[in-house]
XYZ file of C-alpha atoms in Angstrom:
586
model
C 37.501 -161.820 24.643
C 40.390 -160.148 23.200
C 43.113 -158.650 25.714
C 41.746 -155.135 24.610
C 38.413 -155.757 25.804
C 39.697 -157.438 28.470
C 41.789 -153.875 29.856
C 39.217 -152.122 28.881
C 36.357 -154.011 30.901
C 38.170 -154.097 33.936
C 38.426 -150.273 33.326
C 34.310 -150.265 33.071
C 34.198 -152.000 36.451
C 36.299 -149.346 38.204
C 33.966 -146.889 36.495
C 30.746 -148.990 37.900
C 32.270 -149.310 41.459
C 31.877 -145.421 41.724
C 28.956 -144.079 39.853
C 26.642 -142.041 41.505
C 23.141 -143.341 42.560
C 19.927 -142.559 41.615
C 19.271 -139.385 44.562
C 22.484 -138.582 44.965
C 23.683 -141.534 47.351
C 27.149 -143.079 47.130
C 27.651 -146.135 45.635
C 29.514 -148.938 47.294
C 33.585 -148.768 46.658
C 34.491 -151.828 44.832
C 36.671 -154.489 47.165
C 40.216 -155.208 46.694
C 40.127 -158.729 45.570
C 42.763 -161.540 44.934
C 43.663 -162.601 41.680
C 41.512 -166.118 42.028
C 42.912 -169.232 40.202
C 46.453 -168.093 38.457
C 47.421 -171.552 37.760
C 47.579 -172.104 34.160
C 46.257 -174.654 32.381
C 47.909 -177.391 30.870
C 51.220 -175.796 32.057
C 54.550 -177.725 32.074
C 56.696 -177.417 34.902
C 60.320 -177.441 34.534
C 61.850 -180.625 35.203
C 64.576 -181.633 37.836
C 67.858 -179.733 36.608
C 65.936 -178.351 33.601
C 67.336 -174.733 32.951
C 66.626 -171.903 31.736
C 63.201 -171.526 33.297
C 63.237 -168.128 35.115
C 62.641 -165.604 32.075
C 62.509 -168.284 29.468
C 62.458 -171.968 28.739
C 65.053 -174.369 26.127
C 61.738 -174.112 23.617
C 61.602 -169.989 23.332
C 65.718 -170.128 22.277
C 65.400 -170.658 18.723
C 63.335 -167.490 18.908
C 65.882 -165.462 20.685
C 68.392 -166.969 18.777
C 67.387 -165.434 15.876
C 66.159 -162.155 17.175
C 70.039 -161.733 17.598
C 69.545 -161.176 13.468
C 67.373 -158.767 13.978
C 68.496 -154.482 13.536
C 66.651 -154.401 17.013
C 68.103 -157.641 18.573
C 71.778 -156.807 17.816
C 70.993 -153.668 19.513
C 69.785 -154.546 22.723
C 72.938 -157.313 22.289
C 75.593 -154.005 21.681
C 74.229 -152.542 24.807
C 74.312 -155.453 26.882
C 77.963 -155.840 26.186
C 78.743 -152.328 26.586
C 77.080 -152.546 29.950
C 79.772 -155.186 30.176
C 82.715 -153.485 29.938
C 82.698 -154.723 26.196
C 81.748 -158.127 26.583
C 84.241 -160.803 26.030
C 86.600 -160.364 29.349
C 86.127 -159.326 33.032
C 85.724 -155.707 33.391
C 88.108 -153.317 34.445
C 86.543 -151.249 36.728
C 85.283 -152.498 40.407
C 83.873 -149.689 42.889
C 86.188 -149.807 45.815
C 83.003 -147.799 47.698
C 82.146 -149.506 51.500
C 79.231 -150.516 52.225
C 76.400 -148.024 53.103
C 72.583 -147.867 53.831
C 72.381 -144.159 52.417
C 73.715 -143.764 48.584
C 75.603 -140.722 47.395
C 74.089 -140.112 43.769
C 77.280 -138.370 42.791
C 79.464 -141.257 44.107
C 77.153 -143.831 42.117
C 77.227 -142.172 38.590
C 81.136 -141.355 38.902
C 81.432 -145.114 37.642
C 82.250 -145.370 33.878
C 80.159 -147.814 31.680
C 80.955 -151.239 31.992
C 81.701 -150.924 36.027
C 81.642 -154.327 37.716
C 77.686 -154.937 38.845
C 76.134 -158.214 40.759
C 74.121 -158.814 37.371
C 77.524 -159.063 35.015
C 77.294 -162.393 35.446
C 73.638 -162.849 34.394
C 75.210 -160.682 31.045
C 77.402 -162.879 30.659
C 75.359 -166.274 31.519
C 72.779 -165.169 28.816
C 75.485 -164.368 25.868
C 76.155 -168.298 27.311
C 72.407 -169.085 25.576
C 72.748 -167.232 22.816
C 75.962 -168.433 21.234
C 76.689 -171.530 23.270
C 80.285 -170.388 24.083
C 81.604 -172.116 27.381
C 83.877 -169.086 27.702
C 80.708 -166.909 28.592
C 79.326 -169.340 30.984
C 82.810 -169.482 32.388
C 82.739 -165.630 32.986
C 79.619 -165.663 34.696
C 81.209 -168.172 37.208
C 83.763 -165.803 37.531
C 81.331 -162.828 38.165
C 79.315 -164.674 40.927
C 82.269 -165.436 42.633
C 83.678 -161.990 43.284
C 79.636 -161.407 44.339
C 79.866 -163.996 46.691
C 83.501 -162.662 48.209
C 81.757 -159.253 48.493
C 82.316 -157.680 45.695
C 79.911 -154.664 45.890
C 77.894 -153.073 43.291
C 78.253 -149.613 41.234
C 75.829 -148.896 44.071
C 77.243 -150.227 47.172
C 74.405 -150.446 48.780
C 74.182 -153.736 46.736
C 76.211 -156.460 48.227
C 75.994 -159.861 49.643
C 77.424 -159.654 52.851
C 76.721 -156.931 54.331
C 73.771 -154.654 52.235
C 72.259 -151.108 53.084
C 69.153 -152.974 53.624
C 66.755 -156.064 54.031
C 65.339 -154.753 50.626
C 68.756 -153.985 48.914
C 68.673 -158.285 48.688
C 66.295 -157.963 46.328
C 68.462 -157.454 43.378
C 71.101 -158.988 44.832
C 69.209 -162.361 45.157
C 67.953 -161.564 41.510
C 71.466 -161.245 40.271
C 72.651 -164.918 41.694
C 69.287 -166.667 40.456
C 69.943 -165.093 36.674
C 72.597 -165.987 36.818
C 72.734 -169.763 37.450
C 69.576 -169.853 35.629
C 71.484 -169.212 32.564
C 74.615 -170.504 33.074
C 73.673 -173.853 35.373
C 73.993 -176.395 32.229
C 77.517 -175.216 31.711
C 78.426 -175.563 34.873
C 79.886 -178.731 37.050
C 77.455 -180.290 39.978
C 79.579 -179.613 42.551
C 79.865 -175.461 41.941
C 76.435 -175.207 41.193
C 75.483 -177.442 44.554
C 77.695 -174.427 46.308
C 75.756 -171.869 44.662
C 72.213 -173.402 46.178
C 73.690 -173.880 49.653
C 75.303 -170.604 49.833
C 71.800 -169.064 49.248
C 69.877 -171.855 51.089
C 71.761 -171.178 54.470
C 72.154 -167.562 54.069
C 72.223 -164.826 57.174
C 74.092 -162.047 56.351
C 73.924 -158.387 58.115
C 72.999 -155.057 57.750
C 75.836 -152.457 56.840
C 75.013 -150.402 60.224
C 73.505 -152.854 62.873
C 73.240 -156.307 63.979
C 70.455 -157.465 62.123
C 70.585 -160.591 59.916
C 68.342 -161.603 57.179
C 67.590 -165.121 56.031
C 65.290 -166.210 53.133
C 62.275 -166.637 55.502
C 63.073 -162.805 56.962
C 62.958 -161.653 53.282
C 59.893 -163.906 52.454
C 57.834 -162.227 55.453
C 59.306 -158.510 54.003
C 61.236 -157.978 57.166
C 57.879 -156.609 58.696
C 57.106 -153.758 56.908
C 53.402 -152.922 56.017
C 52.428 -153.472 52.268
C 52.583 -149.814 52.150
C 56.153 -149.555 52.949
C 58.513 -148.738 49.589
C 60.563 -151.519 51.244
C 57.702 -154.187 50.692
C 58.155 -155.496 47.203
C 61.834 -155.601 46.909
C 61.869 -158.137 50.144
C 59.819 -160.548 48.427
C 61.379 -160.658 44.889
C 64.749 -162.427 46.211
C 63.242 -165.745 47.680
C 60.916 -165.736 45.306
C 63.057 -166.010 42.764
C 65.055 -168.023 44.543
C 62.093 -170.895 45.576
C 62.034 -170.817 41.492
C 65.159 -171.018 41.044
C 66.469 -173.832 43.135
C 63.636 -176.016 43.711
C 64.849 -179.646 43.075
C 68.255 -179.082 42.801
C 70.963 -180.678 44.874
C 71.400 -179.236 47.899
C 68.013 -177.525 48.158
C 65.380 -177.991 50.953
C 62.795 -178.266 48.549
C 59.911 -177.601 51.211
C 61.451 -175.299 52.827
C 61.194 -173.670 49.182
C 57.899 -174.515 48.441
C 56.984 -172.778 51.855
C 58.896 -169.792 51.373
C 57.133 -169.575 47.579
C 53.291 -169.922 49.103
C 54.543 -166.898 51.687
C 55.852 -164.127 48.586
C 52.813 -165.280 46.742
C 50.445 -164.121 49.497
C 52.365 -161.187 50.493
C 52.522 -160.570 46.606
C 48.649 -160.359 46.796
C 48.459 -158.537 49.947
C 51.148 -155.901 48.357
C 48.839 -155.180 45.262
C 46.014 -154.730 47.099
C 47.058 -152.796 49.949
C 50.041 -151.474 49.193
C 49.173 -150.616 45.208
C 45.621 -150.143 44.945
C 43.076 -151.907 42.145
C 44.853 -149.453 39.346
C 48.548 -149.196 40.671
C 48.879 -145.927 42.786
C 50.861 -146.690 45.438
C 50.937 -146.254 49.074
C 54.165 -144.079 49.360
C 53.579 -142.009 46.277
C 55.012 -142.753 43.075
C 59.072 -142.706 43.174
C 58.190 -145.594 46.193
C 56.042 -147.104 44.422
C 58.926 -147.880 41.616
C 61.016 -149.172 44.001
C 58.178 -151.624 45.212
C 57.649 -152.559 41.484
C 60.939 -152.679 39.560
C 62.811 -154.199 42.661
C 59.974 -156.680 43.397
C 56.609 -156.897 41.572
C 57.791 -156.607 37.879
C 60.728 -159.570 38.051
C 58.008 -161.846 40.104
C 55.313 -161.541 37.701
C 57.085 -163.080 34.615
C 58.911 -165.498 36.689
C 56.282 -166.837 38.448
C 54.614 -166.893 34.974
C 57.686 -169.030 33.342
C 58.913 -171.212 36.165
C 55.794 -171.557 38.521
C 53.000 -171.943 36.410
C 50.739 -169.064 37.914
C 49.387 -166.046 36.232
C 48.945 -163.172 38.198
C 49.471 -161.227 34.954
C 46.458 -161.637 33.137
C 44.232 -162.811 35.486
C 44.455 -159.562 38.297
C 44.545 -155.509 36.921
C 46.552 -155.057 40.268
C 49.607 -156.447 39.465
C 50.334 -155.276 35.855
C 48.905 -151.282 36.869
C 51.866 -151.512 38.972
C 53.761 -150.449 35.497
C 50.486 -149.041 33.505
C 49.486 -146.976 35.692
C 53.172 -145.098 34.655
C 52.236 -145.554 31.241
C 49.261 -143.111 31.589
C 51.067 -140.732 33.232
C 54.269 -139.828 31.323
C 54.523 -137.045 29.055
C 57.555 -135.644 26.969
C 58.089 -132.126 28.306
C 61.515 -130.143 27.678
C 63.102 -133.603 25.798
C 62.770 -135.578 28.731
C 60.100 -137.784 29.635
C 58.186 -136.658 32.822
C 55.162 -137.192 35.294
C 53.293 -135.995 37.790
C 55.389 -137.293 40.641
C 53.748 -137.108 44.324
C 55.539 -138.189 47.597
C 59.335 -138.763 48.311
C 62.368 -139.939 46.922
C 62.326 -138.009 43.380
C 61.076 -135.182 41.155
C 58.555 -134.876 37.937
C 61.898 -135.808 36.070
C 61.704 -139.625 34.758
C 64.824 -140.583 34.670
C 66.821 -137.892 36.190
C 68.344 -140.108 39.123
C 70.825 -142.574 38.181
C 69.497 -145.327 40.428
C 68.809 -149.059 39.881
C 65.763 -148.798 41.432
C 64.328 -146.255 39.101
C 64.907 -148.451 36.204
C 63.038 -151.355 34.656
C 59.790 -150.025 34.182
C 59.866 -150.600 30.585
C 62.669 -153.653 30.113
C 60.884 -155.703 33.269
C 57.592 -154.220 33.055
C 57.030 -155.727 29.393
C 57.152 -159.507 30.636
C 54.602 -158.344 33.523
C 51.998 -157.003 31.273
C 49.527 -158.353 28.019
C 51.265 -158.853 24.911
C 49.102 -155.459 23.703
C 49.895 -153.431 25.994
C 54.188 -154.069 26.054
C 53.656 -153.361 22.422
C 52.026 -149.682 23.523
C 54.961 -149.658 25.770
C 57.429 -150.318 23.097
C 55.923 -147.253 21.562
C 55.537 -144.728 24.215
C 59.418 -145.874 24.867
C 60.575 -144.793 21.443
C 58.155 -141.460 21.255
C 57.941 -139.993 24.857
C 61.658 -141.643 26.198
C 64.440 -142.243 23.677
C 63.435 -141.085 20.698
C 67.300 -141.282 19.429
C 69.964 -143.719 20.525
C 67.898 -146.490 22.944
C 69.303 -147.715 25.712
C 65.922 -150.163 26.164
C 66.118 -149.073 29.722
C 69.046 -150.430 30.762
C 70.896 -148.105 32.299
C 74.303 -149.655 33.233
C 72.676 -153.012 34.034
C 73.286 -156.161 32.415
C 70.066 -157.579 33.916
C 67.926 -155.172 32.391
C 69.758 -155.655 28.867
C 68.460 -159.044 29.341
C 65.082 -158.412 30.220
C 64.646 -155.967 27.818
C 66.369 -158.602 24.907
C 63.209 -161.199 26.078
C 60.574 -158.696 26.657
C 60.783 -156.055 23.818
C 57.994 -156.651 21.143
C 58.837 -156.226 17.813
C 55.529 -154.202 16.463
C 54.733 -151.233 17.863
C 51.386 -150.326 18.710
C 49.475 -146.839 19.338
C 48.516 -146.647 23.141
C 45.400 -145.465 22.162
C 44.168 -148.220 20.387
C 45.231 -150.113 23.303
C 44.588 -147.987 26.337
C 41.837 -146.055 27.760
C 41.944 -142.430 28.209
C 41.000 -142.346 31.830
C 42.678 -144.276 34.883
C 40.930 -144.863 38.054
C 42.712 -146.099 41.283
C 39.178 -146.660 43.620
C 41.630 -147.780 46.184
C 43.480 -144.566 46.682
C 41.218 -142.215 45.114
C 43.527 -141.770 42.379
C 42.118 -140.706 39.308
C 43.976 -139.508 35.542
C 42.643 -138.827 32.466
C 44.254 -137.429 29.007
C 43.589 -136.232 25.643
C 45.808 -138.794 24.251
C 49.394 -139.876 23.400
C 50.973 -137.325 21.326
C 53.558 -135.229 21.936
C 54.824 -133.260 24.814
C 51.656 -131.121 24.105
C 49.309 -133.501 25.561
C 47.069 -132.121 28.428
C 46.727 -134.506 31.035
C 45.056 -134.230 34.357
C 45.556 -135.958 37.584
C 43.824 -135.928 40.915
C 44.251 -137.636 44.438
C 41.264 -137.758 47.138
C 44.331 -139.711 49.493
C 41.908 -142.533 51.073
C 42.889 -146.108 51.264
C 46.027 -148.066 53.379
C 48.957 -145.683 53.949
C 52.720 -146.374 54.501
C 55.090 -144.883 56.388
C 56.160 -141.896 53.871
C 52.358 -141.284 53.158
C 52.457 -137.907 54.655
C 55.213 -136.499 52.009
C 52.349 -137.543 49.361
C 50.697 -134.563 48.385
C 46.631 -134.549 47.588
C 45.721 -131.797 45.175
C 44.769 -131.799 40.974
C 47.466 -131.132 38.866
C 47.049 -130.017 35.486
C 49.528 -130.587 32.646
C 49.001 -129.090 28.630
C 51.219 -127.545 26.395
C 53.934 -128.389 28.341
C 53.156 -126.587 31.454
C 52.277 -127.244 34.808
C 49.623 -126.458 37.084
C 47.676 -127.136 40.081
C 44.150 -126.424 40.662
C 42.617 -127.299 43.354
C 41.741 -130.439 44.945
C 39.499 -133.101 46.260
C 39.443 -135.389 49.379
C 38.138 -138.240 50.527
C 35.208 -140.663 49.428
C 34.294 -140.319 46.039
C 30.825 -139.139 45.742
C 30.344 -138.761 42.010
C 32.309 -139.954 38.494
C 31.768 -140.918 35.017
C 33.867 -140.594 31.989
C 33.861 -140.614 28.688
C 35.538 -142.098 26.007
C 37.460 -139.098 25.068
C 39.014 -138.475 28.508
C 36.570 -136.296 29.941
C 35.751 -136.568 33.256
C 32.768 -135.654 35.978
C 34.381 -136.093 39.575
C 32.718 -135.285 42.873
C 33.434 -135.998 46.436
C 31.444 -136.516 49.405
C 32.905 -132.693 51.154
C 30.938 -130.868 48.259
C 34.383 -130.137 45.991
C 33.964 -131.200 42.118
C 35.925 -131.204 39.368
C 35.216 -131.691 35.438
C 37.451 -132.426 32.579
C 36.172 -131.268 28.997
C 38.201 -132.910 25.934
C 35.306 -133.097 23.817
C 36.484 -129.798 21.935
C 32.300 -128.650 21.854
C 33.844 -125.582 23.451
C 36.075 -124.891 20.815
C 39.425 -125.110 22.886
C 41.540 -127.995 23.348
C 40.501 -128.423 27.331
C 38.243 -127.140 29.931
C 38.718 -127.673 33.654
C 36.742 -126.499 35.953
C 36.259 -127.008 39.773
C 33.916 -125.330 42.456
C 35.814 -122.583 44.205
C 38.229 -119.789 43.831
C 41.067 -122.055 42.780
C 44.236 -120.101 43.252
C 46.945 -121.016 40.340
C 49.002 -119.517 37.435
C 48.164 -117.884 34.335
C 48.936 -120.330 31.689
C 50.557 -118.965 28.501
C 47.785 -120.536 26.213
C 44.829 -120.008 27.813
C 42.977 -118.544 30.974
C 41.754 -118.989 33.956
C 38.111 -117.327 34.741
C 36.243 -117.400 38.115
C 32.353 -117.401 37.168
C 29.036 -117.187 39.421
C 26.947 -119.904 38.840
C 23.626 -119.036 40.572
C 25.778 -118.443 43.653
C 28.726 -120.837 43.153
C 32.188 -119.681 42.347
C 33.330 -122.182 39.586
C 36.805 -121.800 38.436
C 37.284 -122.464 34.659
C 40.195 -123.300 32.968
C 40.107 -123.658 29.123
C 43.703 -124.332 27.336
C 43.801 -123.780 23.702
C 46.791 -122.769 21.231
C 44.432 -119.772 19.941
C 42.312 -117.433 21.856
C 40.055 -118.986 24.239
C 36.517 -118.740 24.676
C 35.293 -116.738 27.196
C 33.221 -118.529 29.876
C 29.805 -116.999 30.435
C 27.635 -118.074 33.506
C 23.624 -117.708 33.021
C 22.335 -119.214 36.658
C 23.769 -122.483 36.972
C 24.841 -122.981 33.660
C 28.353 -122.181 32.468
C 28.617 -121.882 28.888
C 32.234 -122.090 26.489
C 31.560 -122.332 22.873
C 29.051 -124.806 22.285
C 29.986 -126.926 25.642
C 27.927 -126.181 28.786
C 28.697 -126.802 32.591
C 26.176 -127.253 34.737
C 26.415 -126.199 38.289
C 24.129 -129.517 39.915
C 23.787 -130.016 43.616
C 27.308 -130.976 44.578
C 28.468 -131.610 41.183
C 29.430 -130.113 38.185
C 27.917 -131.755 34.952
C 28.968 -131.528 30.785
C 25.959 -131.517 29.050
C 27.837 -132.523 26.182
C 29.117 -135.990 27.198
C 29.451 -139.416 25.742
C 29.479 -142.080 28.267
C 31.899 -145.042 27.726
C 30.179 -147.802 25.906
């Protein structure tokens, strides 16, 4: 089975787990399951003091070696060092910021380029690998110490001894374990046995109250639900660090080994309960990043490399974490943007300078299928940087890095790789578009808000939101159990639930227009400037219809239950409103 069919199937099965019944009954939701076996087979574990083995191993370098010939690889190289402070010294600039729990956007993005951060000396650790220049390895050392003094961040939330939060350890954790990964063979065995200690026998204390975290605190995710933004970024640090040190001097290695088999079941119990089967999360979806580029993306591929287990291929639930964004983003006034629901953000992509809204693409690329980083890689360059890439760096080294191992070279069309319509049973989240084009593309979202919550559920707002042409709408909504769905291969969409509200999708184009939406009711909402919004009796059912087009619309005409645009006809049946012309995945 190829790794299309493979995305696409477990698509189908989503689709299965909610079609209606013969008499109108509701099927059974399909159960959040584990991942099963993730071991691979015939898998090499690194041996005793073997390094790199966290992103990559000694075999990939001649590869990466000479991607640094490459137009792209020298690139991704020329913004690593810039993210440096140029590269070949110690920056210049350190934030003198305290400590906090609460970050001041403002006082984050006053930083210039190339402002100290606790992944400099990853930077420099992996310009170490590439060149095999002691000077670089000897700069990373440098950079871990002033970490380990308490050195903050750009963000000064980020620091070893005292951070905002449990969760802020995360990256911080991340930054130390990149670090020596790349660096360790350069260094002598007494620093590096300091290194492992220092994170073995750690207990260091929130900025604003006597708490203390230790590995096992971060391992259990400081008690938070899986629905809890905070989640995911606990278990990433002793994750990677269980990867990281195990068998080197100075380690407890099971103590590690214990602390590894804990992240990996909170890991599950995050994607299941916390993300549902198809990545909506909990919390929304600015949480929901945090969860995944603080925690679930970096443990995927390093799990993968260093451990030996899969979760990647083997389990939708972990990789949706990041393709579940990929369905959603559309290019609107040169930015890239998406329907954003819940706290912590706006429809804007990028729009706050924040760690932990970066690394969807550069991270989220080594936690998907080779296919689909390479529809990634594409959707980057058409709907995010079109003109001078920063691969999703930001100002962090790390994510230079990632980005540097991750990127694929070919670029391939999302829709020969994706399927139109996404379907979160979990959540009763449910997206479908006409395709990947241009910031024209008409996309439509919907959440019925069932499944595990978290504590910032309530900010996460139910509702359909349509997008096309570059404007925005809402129309309507639907709640609840799902009573009704099928799709189609184009993106259209029949969608019921159990309370009587339905909603259908038309991209066929039998109607003539670009879209119809419709829904039962008197759905209150904006004129759009091309195309209208009718209310129709249907044999004694309101029906609003929506048709987007560039030209004229057609005119929706009711005759009893049937609704007729153009050549495409609506029927009004039971509970549910049904496209006679439809084509039913295959």
């Amino acid at each position: 089975m190829t790794m299309r069919t493979t995305f696409k199937t477990h698509i189908m099965l989503a689709v299965a787990a909610v079609s209606v019944l013969a008499g109108g009954a509701t099927a059974a939701f399909a159960q959040n399951k584990g991942p099963g076996d993730v071991a691979i087979k015939g898998y090499v574990a690194p041996k005793q003091g073997e390094f790199p083995r966290l992103l990559f191993r000694e075999s990939d370098l001649p590869r990466l070696k000479a991607r640094a010939q490459t137009p792209e690889g020298k690139a991704i190289i020329a913004r690593l060092k810039e993210t440096l402070g140029g590269g070949d010294m110690m920056p210049e600039n350190f934030s003198k910021d305290a400590p906090v729990n609460n970050a001041d956007d403002k006082a984050v993005a006053k930083h210039p380029m190339g402002t100290y951060t606790l992944s400099h000396g990853a930077g420099f650790a992996f310009l170490y690998q590439l060149t095999g220049e002691k000077r670089y390895a000897d700069l990373a050392r440098e950079c871990l110490d002033k970490l380990f003094e308490g050195q903050v961040d750009r963000d000064s939330r980020y620091n070893w001894p005292t951070p905002g939060t449990g969760f802020r350890l995360g990256f911080v954790l991340q930054s130390i374990c990149l670090t020596y990964d790349l660096a360790a063979d350069a260094w002598p065995a007494d620093y590096k046995k300091s290194v492992v200690e220092r994170v073995m026998n750690m207990r260091v204390k929130k900025v604003d109250k006597d708490q203390f975290f230790t590995l096992e605190d971060l391992a259990k995710a400081g008690g938070y639900p899986p629905g809890s933004n905070h989640y995911g970024a606990y278990l990433s640090g002793p994750g990677l660090a269980a990867l990281t040190f195990m068998g080197e001097p100075g380690a407890d290695d099971k103590r590690l080994k214990g602390l590894l088999d804990q992240v990996e079941k909170n890991l599950v119990n995050l994607c299941g309960n916390g993300f549902g089967d198809h990545g909506w999360f909990a919390e929304g979806t600015s949480c929901g990043r945090i969860s995944s580029n603080h925690g679930v993306l970096p443990l995927l591929q390093s799990l993968k490399v260093a451990g030996g287990k899969d979760y990647i291929s083997t389990w939708p639930n972990a990789r949706f974490t990041v393709l579940r964004i990929m369905h959603e983003i559309v290019p609107m006034g040169g930015r890239a943007q998406f329907p954003h629901r819940g706290d912590y953000g706006n429809d804007n992509f990028y729009e706050r300078p924040m760690i932990s809204n970066m690394g969807d693409f550069s991270q989220g690329m080594g936690a998907v299928l080779p296919r689909e980083a390479e529809a990634m890689a594409w959707i980057y360059d058409k709907f995010v940087e079109p003109n001078n890439k920063t691969y999703n760096s930001y100002q962090y080294p790390h994510l230079a890095i990632y980005a540097y191992v991750n990127w694929p070279e070919k670029r391939t069309d999302p829709d020969d790789v994706f399927t139109k319509t996404l379907v979160d049973d979990t959540h009763g989240y449910y997206l479908t578009r006409n395709g990947w084009n241009d910031g024209n593309d008409i996309l439509v979202s919907t959440l019925l808000k069932r499944g595990p919550g978290g504590y910032k559920s309530g900010a996460v707002r139910a509702g359909t939101m349509v997008w096309g042409f570059g404007e925005k709408l809402n129309f309507g909504g639907l709640g609840g159990k799902t009573a009704h769905y099928r799709a189609s291969a184009d993106g259209s969409m029949e969608l019921a639930d159990e309370k009587g509200n339905a909603l259908v999708v038309d991209f066929s184009k039998a109607s003539g227009a670009a879209a119809v939406i419709a829904a039962k009711g008197e759905v209150k909402a904006g004129a759009p400037k091309k195309g209208a919004i009718t209310v129709v009796d249907a044999g004694g059912e309101k029906v609003s219809v929506l048709v987007l087009n560039d030209a004229a619309p057609a005119v929706p005409t009711a005759n009893g239950k049937d609704i007729t645009i153009g050549g495409q006809t609506i029927t009004v049946d039971g509970n549910v409103l049904k496209l006679t012309k439809f084509s039913e995945k295959k």
